[in-house]
Amino acid sequence: MEFSLLGPIAVTTGSTELSLGPAKRRSVLALLLLQPNTTVPLEQLIDSLWEDEPPEHARTVVQGHVSRLRATLAEGGAEAYGIELTTHGSAYLLRMPEELIDAHRFGELVALARPEAAPADAVPLLREALGLWRGPALTGTVTSPPFAAAAHALEERRLTAVEALGRAHGTLGEHEQAAAILYSAAVNHPLREGLIAGLMRALFRTGRQSDALEWFHRTRRLLNEELGVDPGERLRGAYEEILRAEAAGGERAKPTSGARAAGAASGGSAGGGRAGASTESRSATGGGPRPVPGSTGAEGSRGGDATSGTAGTRTGTPDGARAGSGSGRAGAAPRLLPRPPARFLGREDQLTALTAVLTDRATGESPLAVVAGPAGVGKTACAVQWAHLHAGAFPDGQLFADLRGFGEGDEASPAEILRDFLLALGTPPERVPGSAQAASALFRSLVAERRLLVVLDNARSSAQVRPLLPGGPHCATVVTSRSRLDGLVATDCARPVGLQTLGHEEGAALLGAMLGPERVAEDPAAARELVDLCDGLPLALRAAAAQLTARPRWRLARLAAALRDERRRLALLSAEDTGIAAALRMSVARLSADDAQLLSALATSADGHLNASLAAALAGYDPERTQDGLDRLAEMHLVDEEATDVYTISTLTQLFARDERGESGDGKRGTGDGSEGSDGRG
């Protein structure tokens, strides 16, 4: 007896397929097969079978389907295979050998395959695993969100196996086979960047570099048009790898007729897009690549060469790059820092940590710090405060840019920021390269010997930051973000400096600085309660202080009483164009639909404390998908992982997510400026 989830739901004995009945009965079986040898509560079955409000007789309907399934399995001889469908109170258990389920066998085969370490063994294992698929997973089940989520998770595993098979063929040097395997999957999943990256490498290694680059540009356009984002690290990494190999004249396999047949790229012009997170890097003729970052030349935006030699020369020093001799500098060193944050208090430990990181010259590298924390915790204020305190250590200038990673509208492109930096450093406008890669190279050359501080505020991703990093050992960079930016830690040795919410004493001190110490001293208990009601977030406390400043007759206790009403709290913790709701809205807007739905489900937790199992139950996700989502939410500081498998979600985040869930159910309501800002209040 065999059970199929990887295609239409089916049960076969020998050559006979059992009749499973209507979609809801197949769906009951599918849910039990997705959790074999595990009790499945009746309520979970009901929630999964009805997308809308279930009927009053839903329990009876499910019980009837289970009864018929039990009879069908018995008629097929289930007992002989060790299969038993039993009832445990208000739950059901399908006891069976898991190897009878095709999804389980698929997972085992994929787990055994090691495409890089043992590619010759991995190829037949992965081909056998993929051969188990007979169509889209869970075909024939109801179209409710839980089944859609489960089908999506299985499809993700299939695509991961396809990518692994492509890598295995590539490791064996069988690039034509790799391209053929990856092509059909890439056509059906044109936004899956890892898949496209693998196809690009396979095409390039068969000698079809133009097709490989065309896939990049087509995918870049689709990402921008459909999702409003730029290519991620994997896709951009494949693109840059190909450009570097092209520039170096690396050896490639000659194209064969088989390679030409495998994965012919089609559709659209590649024109005028951006490479990575910035401007497309193509030659003036549109065919060959420009020098990649780190090359000795930097092309100008009008097709001219920004080197000190003649046009087309690749060996000169870029204009203004003679740092130390002063050439290229227009007047005084740039001082682009915003004004110091008003009434900045505390954060001594974080300021000390920044000093230790950013003044460390022992490695001979340009130090890099990442100030990360939740929306409204004061990341910008901390970074700007440190920058002003230590400006004297960077006599050649201080550069500042708001990357708008979590603000209204589009995030700032590296090309845009680099242009501002180069102009501030004295580069004539006509000599600023149009390519972000060339501009990045020119920027690094200009500051190579300078003592310069760069503050990059409100970054969304590591990819957005990397082109803006100076390379000189005398430069230092501090980045702020709601994301941990683990990529910068991994590849650029960034040192994280976490920013936590304020305790009672620090929060009361901030209120005192805003309102006057006498007003706070009148009711210290109310001040402590206000800190709690604001979750210790400086942005929320400043908004509360603004409410009290506008109402000089109010005592702190009166505002605390108003804030106890959870329906009004977020509205009261807003001041004109700033507030905690607007800040949270911009964080949630950057989440995927799955992660936004998970956050919305977590908001229903009674006390904001939960583990992965409870989170999975609330969201209706499988454990692996839930854990991945929790990791991403923790990286974005929308939940906090206090200990292993112990997560908390702050009260204000809960209130915001519940409000969004209640009004629209999609996490996208209204507008607001949730950026960290350049006024020191992020």
Tab-separated table of N, CA and C in Angstrom, residues 529 533 559-572 655:
chain	number	residue	atom	x	y	z
A	529	GLU	N	4.592	53.258	34.975
A	529	GLU	CA	3.544	52.633	34.188
A	529	GLU	C	3.607	53.109	32.735
A	533	LEU	N	3.740	50.853	29.432
A	533	LEU	CA	2.735	50.969	28.374
A	533	LEU	C	3.367	51.323	27.032
A	559	LEU	N	-2.710	60.306	31.491
A	559	LEU	CA	-2.306	59.716	30.211
A	559	LEU	C	-2.157	58.204	30.356
A	560	ALA	N	-1.607	57.746	31.487
A	560	ALA	CA	-1.469	56.305	31.696
A	560	ALA	C	-2.835	55.632	31.659
A	561	ALA	N	-3.841	56.263	32.278
A	561	ALA	CA	-5.185	55.689	32.259
A	561	ALA	C	-5.720	55.608	30.833
A	562	ALA	N	-5.464	56.639	30.025
A	562	ALA	CA	-5.921	56.616	28.636
A	562	ALA	C	-5.216	55.532	27.830
A	563	LEU	N	-3.934	55.343	28.108
A	563	LEU	CA	-3.167	54.352	27.352
A	563	LEU	C	-3.529	52.923	27.734
A	564	ARG	N	-4.153	52.734	28.884
A	564	ARG	CA	-4.571	51.374	29.252
A	564	ARG	C	-5.619	50.830	28.289
A	565	ASP	N	-6.348	51.721	27.658
A	565	ASP	CA	-7.325	51.307	26.649
A	565	ASP	C	-6.548	50.892	25.388
A	566	GLU	N	-6.470	49.590	25.162
A	566	GLU	CA	-5.651	49.087	24.062
A	566	GLU	C	-6.152	49.556	22.701
A	567	ARG	N	-7.428	49.922	22.623
A	567	ARG	CA	-7.962	50.386	21.339
A	567	ARG	C	-7.438	51.767	20.976
A	568	ARG	N	-7.006	52.541	21.977
A	568	ARG	CA	-6.563	53.918	21.742
A	568	ARG	C	-5.044	54.065	21.834
A	569	ARG	N	-4.355	53.049	22.315
A	569	ARG	CA	-2.952	53.233	22.688
A	569	ARG	C	-2.083	53.655	21.506
A	570	LEU	N	-2.206	52.956	20.402
A	570	LEU	CA	-1.354	53.291	19.258
A	570	LEU	C	-1.643	54.692	18.735
A	571	ALA	N	-2.906	55.071	18.735
A	571	ALA	CA	-3.246	56.418	18.260
A	571	ALA	C	-2.673	57.488	19.173
A	572	LEU	N	-2.703	57.243	20.496
A	572	LEU	CA	-2.168	58.224	21.442
A	572	LEU	C	-0.641	58.308	21.381
A	655	LEU	N	-0.606	44.755	19.475
A	655	LEU	CA	-1.740	45.642	19.208
A	655	LEU	C	-1.768	46.065	17.744
